[in-house]
mmCIF file of C-alpha atoms and ligand atoms in Angstrom:
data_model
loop_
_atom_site.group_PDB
_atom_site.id
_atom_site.type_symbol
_atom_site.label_atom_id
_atom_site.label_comp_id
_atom_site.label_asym_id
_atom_site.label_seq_id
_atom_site.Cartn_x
_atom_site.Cartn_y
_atom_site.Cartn_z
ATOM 1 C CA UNK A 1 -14.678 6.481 1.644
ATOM 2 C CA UNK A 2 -11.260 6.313 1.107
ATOM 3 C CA UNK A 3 -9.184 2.764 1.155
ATOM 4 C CA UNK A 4 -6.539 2.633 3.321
ATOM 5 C CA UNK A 5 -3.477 0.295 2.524
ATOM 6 C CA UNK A 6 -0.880 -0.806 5.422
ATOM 7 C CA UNK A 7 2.757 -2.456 3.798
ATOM 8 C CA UNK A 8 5.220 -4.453 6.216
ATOM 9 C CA UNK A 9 8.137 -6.904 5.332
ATOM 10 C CA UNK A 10 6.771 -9.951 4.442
ATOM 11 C CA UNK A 11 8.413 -13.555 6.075
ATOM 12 C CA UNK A 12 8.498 -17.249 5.642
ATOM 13 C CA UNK A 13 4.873 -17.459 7.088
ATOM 14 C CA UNK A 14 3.903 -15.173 4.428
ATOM 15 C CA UNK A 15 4.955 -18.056 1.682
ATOM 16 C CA UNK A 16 1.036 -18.136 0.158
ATOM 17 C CA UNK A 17 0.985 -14.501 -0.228
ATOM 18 C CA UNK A 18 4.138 -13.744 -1.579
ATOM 19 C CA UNK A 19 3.904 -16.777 -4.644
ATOM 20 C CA UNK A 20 0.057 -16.458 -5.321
ATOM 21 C CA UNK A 21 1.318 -12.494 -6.088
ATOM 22 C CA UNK A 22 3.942 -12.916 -8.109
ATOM 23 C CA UNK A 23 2.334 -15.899 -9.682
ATOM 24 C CA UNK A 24 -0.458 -14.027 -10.964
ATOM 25 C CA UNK A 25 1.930 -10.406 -11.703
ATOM 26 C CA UNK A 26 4.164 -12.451 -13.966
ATOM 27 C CA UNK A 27 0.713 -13.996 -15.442
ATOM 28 C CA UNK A 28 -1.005 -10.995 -16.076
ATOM 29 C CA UNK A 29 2.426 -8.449 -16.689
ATOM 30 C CA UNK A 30 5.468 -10.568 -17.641
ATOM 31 C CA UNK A 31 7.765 -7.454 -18.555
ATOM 32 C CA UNK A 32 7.546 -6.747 -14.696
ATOM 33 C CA UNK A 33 9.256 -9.571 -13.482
ATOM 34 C CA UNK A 34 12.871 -11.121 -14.634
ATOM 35 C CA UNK A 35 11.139 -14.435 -13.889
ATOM 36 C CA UNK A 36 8.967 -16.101 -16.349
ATOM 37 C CA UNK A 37 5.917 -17.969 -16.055
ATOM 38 C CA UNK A 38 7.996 -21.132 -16.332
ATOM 39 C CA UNK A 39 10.527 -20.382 -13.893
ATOM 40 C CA UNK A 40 8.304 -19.428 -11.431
ATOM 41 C CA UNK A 41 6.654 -22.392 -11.183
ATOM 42 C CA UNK A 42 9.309 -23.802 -11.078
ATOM 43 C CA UNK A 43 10.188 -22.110 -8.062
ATOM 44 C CA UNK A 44 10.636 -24.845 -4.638
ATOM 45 C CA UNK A 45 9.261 -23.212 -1.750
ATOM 46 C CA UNK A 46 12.098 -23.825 0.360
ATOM 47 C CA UNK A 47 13.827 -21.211 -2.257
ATOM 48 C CA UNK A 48 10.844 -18.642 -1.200
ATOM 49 C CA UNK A 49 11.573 -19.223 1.845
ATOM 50 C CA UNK A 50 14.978 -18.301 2.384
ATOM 51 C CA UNK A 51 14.231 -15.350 0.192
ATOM 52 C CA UNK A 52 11.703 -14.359 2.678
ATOM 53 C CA UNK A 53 14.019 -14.945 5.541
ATOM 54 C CA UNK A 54 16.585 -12.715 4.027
ATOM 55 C CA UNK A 55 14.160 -9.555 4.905
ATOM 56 C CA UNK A 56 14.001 -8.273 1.663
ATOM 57 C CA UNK A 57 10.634 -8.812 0.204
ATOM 58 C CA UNK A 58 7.619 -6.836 1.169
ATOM 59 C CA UNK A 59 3.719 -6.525 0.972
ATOM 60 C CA UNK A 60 1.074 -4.036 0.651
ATOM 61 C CA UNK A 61 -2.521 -5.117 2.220
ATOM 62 C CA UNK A 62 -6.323 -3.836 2.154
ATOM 63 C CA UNK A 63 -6.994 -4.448 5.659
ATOM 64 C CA UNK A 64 -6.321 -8.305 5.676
ATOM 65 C CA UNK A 65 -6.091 -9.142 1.812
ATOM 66 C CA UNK A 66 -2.170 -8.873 0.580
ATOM 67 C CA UNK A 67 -2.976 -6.461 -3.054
ATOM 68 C CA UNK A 68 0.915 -5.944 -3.701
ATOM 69 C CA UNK A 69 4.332 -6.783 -3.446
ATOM 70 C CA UNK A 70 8.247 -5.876 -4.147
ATOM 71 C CA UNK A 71 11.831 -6.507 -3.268
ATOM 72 C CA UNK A 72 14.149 -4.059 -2.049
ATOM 73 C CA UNK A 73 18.183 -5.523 -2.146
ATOM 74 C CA UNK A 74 20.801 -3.269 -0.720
ATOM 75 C CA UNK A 75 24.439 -3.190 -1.842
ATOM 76 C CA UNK A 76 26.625 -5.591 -1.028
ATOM 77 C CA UNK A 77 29.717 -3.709 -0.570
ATOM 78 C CA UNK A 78 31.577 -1.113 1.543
ATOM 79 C CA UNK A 79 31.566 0.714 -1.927
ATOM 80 C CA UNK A 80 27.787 -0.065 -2.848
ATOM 81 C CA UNK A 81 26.175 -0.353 0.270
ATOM 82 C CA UNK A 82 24.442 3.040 -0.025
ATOM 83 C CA UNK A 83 22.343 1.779 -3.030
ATOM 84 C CA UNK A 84 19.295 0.451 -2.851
ATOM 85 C CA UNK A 85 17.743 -1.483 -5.548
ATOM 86 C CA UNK A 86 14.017 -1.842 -6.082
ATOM 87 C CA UNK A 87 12.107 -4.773 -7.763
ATOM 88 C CA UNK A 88 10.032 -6.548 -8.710
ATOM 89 C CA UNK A 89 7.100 -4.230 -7.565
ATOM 90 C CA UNK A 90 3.625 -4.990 -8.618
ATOM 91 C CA UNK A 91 0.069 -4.244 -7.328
ATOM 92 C CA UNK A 92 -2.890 -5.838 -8.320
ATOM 93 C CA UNK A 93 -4.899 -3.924 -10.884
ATOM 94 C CA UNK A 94 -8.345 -3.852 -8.829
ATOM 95 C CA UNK A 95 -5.964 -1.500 -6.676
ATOM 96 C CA UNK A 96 -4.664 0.525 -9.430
ATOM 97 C CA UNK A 97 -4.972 4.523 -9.105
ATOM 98 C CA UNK A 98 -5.555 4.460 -5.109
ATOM 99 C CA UNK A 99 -2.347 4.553 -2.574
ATOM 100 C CA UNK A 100 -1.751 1.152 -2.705
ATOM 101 C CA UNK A 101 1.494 1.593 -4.600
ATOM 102 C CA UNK A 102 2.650 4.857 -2.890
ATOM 103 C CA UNK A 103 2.570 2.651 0.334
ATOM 104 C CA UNK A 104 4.432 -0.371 -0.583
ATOM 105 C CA UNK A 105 7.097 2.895 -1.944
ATOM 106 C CA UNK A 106 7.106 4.949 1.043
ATOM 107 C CA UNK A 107 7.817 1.363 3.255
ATOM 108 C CA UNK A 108 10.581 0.553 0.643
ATOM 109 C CA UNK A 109 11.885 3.757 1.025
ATOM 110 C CA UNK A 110 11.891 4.196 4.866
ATOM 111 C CA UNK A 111 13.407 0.506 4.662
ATOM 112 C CA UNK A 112 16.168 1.626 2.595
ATOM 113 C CA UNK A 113 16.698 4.797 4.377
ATOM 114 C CA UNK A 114 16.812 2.639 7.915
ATOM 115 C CA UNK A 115 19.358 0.449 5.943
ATOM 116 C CA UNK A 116 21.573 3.049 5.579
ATOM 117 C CA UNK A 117 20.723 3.606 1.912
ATOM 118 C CA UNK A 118 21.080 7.364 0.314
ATOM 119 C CA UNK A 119 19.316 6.117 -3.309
ATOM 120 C CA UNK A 120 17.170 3.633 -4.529
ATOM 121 C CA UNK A 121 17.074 2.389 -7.850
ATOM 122 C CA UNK A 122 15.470 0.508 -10.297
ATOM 123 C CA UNK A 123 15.009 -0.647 -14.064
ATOM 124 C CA UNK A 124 11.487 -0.313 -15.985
ATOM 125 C CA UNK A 125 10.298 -1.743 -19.113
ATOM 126 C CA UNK A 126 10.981 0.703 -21.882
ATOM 127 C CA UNK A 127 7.246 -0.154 -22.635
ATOM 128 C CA UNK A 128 5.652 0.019 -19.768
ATOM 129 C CA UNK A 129 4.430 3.746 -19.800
ATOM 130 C CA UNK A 130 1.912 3.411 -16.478
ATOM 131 C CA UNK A 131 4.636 2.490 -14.265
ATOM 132 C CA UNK A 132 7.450 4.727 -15.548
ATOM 133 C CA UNK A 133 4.313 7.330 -15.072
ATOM 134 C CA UNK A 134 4.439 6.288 -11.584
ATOM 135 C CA UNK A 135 7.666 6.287 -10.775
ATOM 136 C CA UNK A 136 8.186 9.671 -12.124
ATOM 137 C CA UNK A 137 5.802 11.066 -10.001
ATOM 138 C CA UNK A 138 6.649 9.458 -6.897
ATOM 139 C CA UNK A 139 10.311 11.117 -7.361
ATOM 140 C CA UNK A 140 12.286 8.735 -9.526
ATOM 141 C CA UNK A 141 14.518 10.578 -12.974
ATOM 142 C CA UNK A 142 15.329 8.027 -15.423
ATOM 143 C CA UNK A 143 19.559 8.144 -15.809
ATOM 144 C CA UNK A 144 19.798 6.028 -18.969
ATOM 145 C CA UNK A 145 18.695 3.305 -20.839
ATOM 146 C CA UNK A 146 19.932 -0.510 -21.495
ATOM 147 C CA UNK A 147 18.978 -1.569 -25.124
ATOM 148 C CA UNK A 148 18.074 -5.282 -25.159
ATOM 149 C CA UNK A 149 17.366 -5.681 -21.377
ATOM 150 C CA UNK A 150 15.198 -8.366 -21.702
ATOM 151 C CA UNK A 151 14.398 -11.185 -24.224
ATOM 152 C CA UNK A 152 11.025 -12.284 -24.287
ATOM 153 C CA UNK A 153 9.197 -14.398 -27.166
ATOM 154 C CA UNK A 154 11.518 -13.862 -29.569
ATOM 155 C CA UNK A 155 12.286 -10.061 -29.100
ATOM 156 C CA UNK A 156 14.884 -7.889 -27.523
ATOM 157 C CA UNK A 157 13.315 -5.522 -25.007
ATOM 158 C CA UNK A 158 15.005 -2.316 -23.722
ATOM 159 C CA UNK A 159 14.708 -1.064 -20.163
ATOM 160 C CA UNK A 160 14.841 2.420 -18.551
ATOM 161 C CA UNK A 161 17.451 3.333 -15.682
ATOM 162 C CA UNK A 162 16.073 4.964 -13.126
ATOM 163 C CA UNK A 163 17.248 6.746 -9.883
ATOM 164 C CA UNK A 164 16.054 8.670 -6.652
ATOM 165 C CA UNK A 165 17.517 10.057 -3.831
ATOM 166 C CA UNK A 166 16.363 9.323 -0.729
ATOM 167 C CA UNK A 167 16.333 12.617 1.508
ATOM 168 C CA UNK A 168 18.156 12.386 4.752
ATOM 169 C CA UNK A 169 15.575 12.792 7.728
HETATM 170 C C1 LIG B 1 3.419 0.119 -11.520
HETATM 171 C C2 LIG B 1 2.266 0.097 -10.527
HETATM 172 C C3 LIG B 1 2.736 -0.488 -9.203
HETATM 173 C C4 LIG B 1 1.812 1.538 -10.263
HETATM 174 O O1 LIG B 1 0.697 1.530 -9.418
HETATM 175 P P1 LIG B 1 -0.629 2.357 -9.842
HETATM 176 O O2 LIG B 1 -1.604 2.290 -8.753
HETATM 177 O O3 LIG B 1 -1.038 1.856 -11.179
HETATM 178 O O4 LIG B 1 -0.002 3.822 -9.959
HETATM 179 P P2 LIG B 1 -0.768 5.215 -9.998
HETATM 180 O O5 LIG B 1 -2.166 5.030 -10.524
HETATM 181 O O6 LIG B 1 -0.588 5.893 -8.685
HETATM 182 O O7 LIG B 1 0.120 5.999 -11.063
HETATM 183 C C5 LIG B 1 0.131 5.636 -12.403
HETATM 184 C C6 LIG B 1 0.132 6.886 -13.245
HETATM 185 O O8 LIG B 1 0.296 6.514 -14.627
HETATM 186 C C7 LIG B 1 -0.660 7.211 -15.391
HETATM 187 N N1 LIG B 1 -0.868 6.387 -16.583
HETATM 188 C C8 LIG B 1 -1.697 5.329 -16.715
HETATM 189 N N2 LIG B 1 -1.574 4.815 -17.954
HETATM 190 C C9 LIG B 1 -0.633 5.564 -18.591
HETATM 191 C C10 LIG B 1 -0.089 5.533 -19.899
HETATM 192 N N3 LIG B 1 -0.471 4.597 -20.795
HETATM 193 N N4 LIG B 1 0.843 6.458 -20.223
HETATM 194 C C11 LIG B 1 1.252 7.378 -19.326
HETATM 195 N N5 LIG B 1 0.749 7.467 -18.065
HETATM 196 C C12 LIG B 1 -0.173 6.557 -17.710
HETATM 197 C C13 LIG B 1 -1.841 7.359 -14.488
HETATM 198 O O9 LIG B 1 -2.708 8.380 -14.928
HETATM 199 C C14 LIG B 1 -1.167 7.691 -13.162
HETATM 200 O O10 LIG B 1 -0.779 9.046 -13.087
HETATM 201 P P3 LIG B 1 -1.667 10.127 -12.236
HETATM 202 O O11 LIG B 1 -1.764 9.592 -10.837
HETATM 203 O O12 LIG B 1 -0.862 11.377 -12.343
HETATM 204 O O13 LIG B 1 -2.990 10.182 -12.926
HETATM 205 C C15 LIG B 1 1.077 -0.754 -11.066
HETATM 206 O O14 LIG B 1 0.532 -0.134 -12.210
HETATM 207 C C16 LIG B 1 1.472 -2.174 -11.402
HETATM 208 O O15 LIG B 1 1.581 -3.013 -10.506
HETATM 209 N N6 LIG B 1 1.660 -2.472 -12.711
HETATM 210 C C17 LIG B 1 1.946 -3.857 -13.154
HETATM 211 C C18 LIG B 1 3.309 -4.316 -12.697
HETATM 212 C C19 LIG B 1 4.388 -3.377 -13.166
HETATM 213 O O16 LIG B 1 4.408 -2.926 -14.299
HETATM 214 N N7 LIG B 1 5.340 -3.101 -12.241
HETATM 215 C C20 LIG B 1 6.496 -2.280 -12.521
HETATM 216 C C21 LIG B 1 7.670 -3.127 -12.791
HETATM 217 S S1 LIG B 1 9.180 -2.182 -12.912
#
């Protein structure tokens, strides 16, 4: 039987699901998130919150059980509103490989589409070969690279650019 996956902004009543998520993506996969361990504890829920009330976070479920999230942020300008930009994004590994992922993307991209958005964009762990994998088969071309993205435990990190268009409908 196949598993079927729904994905819906997520909003202040979805506080628990949205911190137990990225509490345990930035546990198990810290070069997915710019936050660290530290800082998201460190986190005050009324901060969530008004992240949450901003519309820009979302949520993939298995029937009732929340498996995934990401952000989606659009440009803030006349000049930049037609970007979007994707991240974090993260699914939990027990639904790795099914179309968990490719429905949190296709509700990101319909959500940026809706926003008025004509590409979305994102940056990827040089080193993170399953999801540049992933993006490159859902559509995304890497565009460049930024040496020393990220610092993390004593190392520079670099991270891949990566773009794709989002086809008018
Ligand atoms: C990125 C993520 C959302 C993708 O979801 P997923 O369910 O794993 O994605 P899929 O299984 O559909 O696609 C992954 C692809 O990578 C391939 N892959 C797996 N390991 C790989 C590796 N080491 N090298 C290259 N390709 C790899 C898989 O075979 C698959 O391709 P296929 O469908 O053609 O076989 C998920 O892996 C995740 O949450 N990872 C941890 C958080 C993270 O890294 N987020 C990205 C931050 S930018």
């Amino acid at each position: 039987m196949t598993t079927s996956y729904t994905a819906r902004l997520l909003t202040p009543e979805d506080l628990d699901i949205w911190r137990r998520l990225r509490r345990e993506g930035v546990t198990r996969f810290p070069n997915a998130f710019l936050l660290d361990q530290e800082e998201v504890a460190n986190t005050p829920e009324e901060r969530d919150r008004s992240v949450l009330a901003a519309k820009v976070l979302f949520g993939v479920f298995c029937e009732d059980k929340a498996v995934g999230i990401a952000g989606l942020r659009m440009g803030f300008f006349n000049q930049n509103k037609h970007r979007a930009h994707m991240g974090p994004f993260y699914v939990d590994p027990d639904h790795w490989g099914m179309a968990a992922a490719q429905t949190l993307l296709d509700t990101l991209i319909q959500t940026a589409q809706d926003r008025g958005a004509t590409q979305i964009e994102l940056e990827v762990d040089a080193e993170n070969p399953r999801a540049i994998a992933f993006y490159k088969k859902v559509g995304f071309q890497q565009i460049g690279r930024m040496p020393n993205a990220m610092h993390r435990e004593g190392a520079f990190h670099d991270d891949l650019l990566m773009v794709r268009p989002i086809e008018a409908t």
